[in-house]
Short mmCIF file of C-alpha atoms in Angstrom, two decimals:
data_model
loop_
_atom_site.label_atom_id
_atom_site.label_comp_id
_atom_site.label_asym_id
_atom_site.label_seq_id
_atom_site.Cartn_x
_atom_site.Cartn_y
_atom_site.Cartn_z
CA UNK C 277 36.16 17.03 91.73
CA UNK C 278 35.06 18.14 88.36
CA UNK C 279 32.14 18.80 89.29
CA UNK C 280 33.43 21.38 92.75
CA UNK C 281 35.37 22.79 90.39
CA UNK C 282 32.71 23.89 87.82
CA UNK C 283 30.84 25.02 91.34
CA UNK C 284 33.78 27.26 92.35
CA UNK C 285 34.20 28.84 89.15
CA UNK C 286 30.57 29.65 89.16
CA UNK C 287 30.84 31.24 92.21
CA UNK C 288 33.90 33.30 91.32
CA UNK C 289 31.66 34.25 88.34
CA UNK C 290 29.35 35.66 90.39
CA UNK C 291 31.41 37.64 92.81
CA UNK C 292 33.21 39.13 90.30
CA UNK C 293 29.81 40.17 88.06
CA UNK C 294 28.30 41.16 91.51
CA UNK C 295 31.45 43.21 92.75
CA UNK C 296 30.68 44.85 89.06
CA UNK C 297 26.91 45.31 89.81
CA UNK C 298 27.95 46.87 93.07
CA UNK C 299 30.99 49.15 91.75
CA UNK C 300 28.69 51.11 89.61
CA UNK C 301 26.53 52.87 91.89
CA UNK C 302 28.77 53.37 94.58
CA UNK C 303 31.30 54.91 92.08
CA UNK C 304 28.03 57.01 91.00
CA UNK C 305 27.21 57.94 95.28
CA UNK C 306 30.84 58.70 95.61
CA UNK C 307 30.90 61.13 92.48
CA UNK C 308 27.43 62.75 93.88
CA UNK C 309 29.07 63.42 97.10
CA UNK C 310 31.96 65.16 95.86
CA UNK C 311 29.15 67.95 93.68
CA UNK C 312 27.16 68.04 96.83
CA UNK C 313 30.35 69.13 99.01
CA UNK C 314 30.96 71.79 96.07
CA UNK C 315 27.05 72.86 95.92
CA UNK C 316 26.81 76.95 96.35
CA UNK C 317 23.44 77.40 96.56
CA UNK C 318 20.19 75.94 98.08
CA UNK C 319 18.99 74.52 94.65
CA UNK C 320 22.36 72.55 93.38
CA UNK C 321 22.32 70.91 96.82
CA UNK C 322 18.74 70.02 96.52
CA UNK C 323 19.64 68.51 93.45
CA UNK C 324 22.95 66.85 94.66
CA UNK C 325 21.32 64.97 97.50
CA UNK C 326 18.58 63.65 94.99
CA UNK C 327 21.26 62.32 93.07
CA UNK C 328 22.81 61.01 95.77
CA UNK C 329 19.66 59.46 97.77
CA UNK C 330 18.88 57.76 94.07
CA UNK C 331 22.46 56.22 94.02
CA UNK C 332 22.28 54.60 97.24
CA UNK C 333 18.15 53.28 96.13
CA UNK C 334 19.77 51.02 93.33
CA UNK C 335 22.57 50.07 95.16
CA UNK C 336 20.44 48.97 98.15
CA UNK C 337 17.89 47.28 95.33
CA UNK C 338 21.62 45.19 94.21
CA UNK C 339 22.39 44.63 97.58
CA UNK C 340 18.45 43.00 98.21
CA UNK C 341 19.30 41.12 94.80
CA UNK C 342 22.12 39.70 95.25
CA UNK C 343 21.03 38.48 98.53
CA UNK C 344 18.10 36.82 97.37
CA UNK C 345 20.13 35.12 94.43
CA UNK C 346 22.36 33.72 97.66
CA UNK C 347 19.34 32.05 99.17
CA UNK C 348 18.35 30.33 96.05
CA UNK C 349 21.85 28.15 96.15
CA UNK C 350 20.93 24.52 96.66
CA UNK C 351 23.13 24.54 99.25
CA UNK C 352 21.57 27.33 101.29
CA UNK C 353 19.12 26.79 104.13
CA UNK C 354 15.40 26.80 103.11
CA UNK C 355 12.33 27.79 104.32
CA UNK C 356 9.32 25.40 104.62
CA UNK C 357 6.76 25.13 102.50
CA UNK C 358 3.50 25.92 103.11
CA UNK C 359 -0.12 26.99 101.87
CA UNK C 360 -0.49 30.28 99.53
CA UNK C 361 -3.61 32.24 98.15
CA UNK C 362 -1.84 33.89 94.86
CA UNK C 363 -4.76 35.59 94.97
CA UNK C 364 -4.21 37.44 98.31
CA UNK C 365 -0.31 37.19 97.42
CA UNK C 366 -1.38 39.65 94.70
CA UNK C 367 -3.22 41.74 96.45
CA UNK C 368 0.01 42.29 99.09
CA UNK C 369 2.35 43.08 96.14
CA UNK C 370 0.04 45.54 94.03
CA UNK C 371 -0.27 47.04 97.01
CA UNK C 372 3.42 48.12 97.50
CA UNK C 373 3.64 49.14 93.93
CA UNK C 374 0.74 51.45 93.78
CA UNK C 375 2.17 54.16 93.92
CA UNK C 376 5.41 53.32 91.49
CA UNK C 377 2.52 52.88 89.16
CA UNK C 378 0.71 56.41 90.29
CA UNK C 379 4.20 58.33 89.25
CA UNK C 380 4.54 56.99 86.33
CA UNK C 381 1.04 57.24 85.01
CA UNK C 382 0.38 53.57 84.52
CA UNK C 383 -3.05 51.27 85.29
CA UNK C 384 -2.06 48.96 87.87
CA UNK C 385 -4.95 46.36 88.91
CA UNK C 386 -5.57 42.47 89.46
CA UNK C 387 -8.28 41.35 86.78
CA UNK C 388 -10.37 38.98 87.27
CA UNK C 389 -8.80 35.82 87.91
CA UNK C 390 -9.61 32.33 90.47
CA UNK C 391 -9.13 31.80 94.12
CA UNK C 392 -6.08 29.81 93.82
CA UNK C 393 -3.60 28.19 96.62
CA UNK C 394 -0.28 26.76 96.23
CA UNK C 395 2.23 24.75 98.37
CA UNK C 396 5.43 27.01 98.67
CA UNK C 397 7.80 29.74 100.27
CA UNK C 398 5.25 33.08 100.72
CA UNK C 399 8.11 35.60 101.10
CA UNK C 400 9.91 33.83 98.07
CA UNK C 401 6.91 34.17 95.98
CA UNK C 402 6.39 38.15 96.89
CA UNK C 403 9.66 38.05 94.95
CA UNK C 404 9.02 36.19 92.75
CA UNK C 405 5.83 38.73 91.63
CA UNK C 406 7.09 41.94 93.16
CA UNK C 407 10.14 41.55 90.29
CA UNK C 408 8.06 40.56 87.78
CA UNK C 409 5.42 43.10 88.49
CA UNK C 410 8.85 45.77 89.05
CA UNK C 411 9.95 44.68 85.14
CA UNK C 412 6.45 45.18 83.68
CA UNK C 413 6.24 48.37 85.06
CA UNK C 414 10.14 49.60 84.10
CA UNK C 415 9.08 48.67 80.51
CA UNK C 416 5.74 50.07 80.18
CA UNK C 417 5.20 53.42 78.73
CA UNK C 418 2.81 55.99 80.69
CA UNK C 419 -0.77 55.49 80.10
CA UNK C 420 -0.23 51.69 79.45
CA UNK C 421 -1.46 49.14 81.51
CA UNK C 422 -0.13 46.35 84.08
CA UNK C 423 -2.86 43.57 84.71
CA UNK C 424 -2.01 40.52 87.03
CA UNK C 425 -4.22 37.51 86.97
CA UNK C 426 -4.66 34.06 89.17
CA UNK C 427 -6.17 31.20 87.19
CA UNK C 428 -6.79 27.58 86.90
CA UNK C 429 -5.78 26.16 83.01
CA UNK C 430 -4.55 22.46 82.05
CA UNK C 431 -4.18 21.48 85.46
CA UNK C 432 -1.66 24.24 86.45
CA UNK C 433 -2.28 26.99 88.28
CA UNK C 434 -1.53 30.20 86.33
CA UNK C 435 0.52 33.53 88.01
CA UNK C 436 0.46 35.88 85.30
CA UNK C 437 1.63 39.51 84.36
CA UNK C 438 0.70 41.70 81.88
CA UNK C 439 1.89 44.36 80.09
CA UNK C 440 1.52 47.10 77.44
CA UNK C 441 5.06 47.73 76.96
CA UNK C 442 7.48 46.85 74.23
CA UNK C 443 7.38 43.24 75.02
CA UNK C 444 10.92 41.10 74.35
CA UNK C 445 12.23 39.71 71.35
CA UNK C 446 11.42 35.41 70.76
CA UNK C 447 15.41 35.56 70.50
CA UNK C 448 15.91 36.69 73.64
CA UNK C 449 13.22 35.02 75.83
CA UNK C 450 16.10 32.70 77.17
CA UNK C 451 18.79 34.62 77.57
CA UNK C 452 16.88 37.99 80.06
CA UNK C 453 16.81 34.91 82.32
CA UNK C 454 20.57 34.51 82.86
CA UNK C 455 21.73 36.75 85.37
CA UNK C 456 23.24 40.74 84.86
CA UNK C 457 21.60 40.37 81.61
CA UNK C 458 20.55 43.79 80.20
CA UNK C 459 18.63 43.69 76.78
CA UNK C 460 20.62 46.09 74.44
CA UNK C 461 19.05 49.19 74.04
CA UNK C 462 16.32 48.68 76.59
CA UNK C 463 17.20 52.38 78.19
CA UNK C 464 15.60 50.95 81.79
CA UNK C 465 17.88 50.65 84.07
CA UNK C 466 18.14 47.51 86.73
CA UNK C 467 20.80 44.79 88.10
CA UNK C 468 19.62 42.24 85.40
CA UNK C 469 18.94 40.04 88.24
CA UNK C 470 15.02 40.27 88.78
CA UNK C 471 14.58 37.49 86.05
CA UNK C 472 17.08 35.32 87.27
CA UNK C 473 15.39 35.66 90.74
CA UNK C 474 12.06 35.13 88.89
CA UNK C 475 13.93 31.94 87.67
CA UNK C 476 15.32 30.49 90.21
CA UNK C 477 12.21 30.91 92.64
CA UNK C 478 9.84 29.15 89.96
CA UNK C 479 12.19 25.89 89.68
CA UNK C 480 12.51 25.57 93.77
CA UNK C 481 8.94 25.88 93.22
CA UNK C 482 8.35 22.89 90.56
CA UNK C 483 7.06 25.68 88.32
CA UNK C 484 7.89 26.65 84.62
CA UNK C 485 8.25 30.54 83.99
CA UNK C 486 6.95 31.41 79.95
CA UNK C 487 6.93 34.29 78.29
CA UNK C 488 4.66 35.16 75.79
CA UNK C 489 3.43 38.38 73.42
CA UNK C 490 0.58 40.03 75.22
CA UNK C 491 -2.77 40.04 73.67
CA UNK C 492 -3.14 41.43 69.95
CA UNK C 493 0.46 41.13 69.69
CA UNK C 494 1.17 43.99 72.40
CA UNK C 495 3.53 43.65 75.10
CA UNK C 496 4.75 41.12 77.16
CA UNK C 497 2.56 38.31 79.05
CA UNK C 498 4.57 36.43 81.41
CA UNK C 499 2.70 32.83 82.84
CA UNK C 500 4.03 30.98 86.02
CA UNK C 501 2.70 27.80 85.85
CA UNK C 502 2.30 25.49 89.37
CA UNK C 503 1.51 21.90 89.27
CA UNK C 504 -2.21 21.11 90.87
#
């Protein structure tokens, strides 16, 4: 019983933090709505139904979220396992962020790197790097860099993502993993889940999640480490 009980109240956590998460942009759509209806020429509507169409983007990106967080609940039907090049995985997700990286004026590339092939969900590990390779991006100033790597090191096989962006404090390494965290002062915006996702993906996985400075001190190098 103690144990339903802690269950329940973490679930009541989480609908309330996700009814939150949700409130804020649609309070936001509703507000853009109202300007658009009182727009008086071409231009303010232009720029009303910008606002708007960028309102409904992050609360469909919640939405996506909060649905993936669902599916990681032990209790929720999984997916079999099967074989995975990261490599090719990689490939797939630089792909859809291209052009993300294109706007903002950042290098986006896979660097060198192994042929490498796991056991595990495919479509849960394009979330797993499509968020991670999403954060690195928010974070990095134009004309940094985003690398992503596949290697073989200590018997694991390596995911990795790097960045040239501010990188994260050692003191709060643990805590951007708990969910509708926001670092303070981080001016990106996001749900605070794509860590959490990141998370909870790696463990169904057997894999540990590290984050590290990036080279020379600069940025942020994050490792997900699968068992060989």
């Amino acid at each position: 019983f103690g144990r339903l009980a802690q269950a329940l109240e973490s679930q009541r956590r989480f609908v309330a933090d996700a009814a939150h998460e949700l409130r804020t942009p649609l309070t936001a759509v509703s507000l853009q709505i109202q300007l658009l209806e009182r727009a008086t020429t071409s231009a303010q509507r232009a720029a009303a139904l910008g606002q708007v169409k960028g309102g409904l983007a992050r609360a469909t990106q919640v939405v996506g979220q909060l649905l993936t967080m669902a599916r990681l609940e032990p209790d929720a039907p999984q997916r079999p396992f099967g074989p995975v090049d990261l490599r090719e995985l990689a490939g797939t997700v630089l792909g859809e962020f291209a052009q993300s990286a294109r706007d903002k004026g950042v290098d986006l590339g896979l660097v060198g790197g192994d042929a490498a092939q796991v056991e595990g969900d495919p479509e849960a590990l394009r979330i797993l790097l499509g968020n991670l390779v999403d954060n690195a991006l928010r974070y990095t100033p134009p004309a940094g860099r985003v690398d992503v790597a596949v290697c073989h090191r200590n018997g694991e096989v390596l995911l990795e993502v790097r960045d040239t962006g501010r990188g994260i404090p050692v003191a709060e390494r643990e805590r951007v993993f708990d969910r509708f965290y926001r670092r303070p002062g981080s001016g990106a915006t996001g749900s605070g889940l794509g860590l959490a996702i990141v998370k909870g993906i790696a463990e169904r996985h057997g894999a540990r999640v590290l984050l590290e400075e990036g080279e020379g001190g600069e940025g942020l190098t994050v490792r997900v480490g699968f068992e060989t």
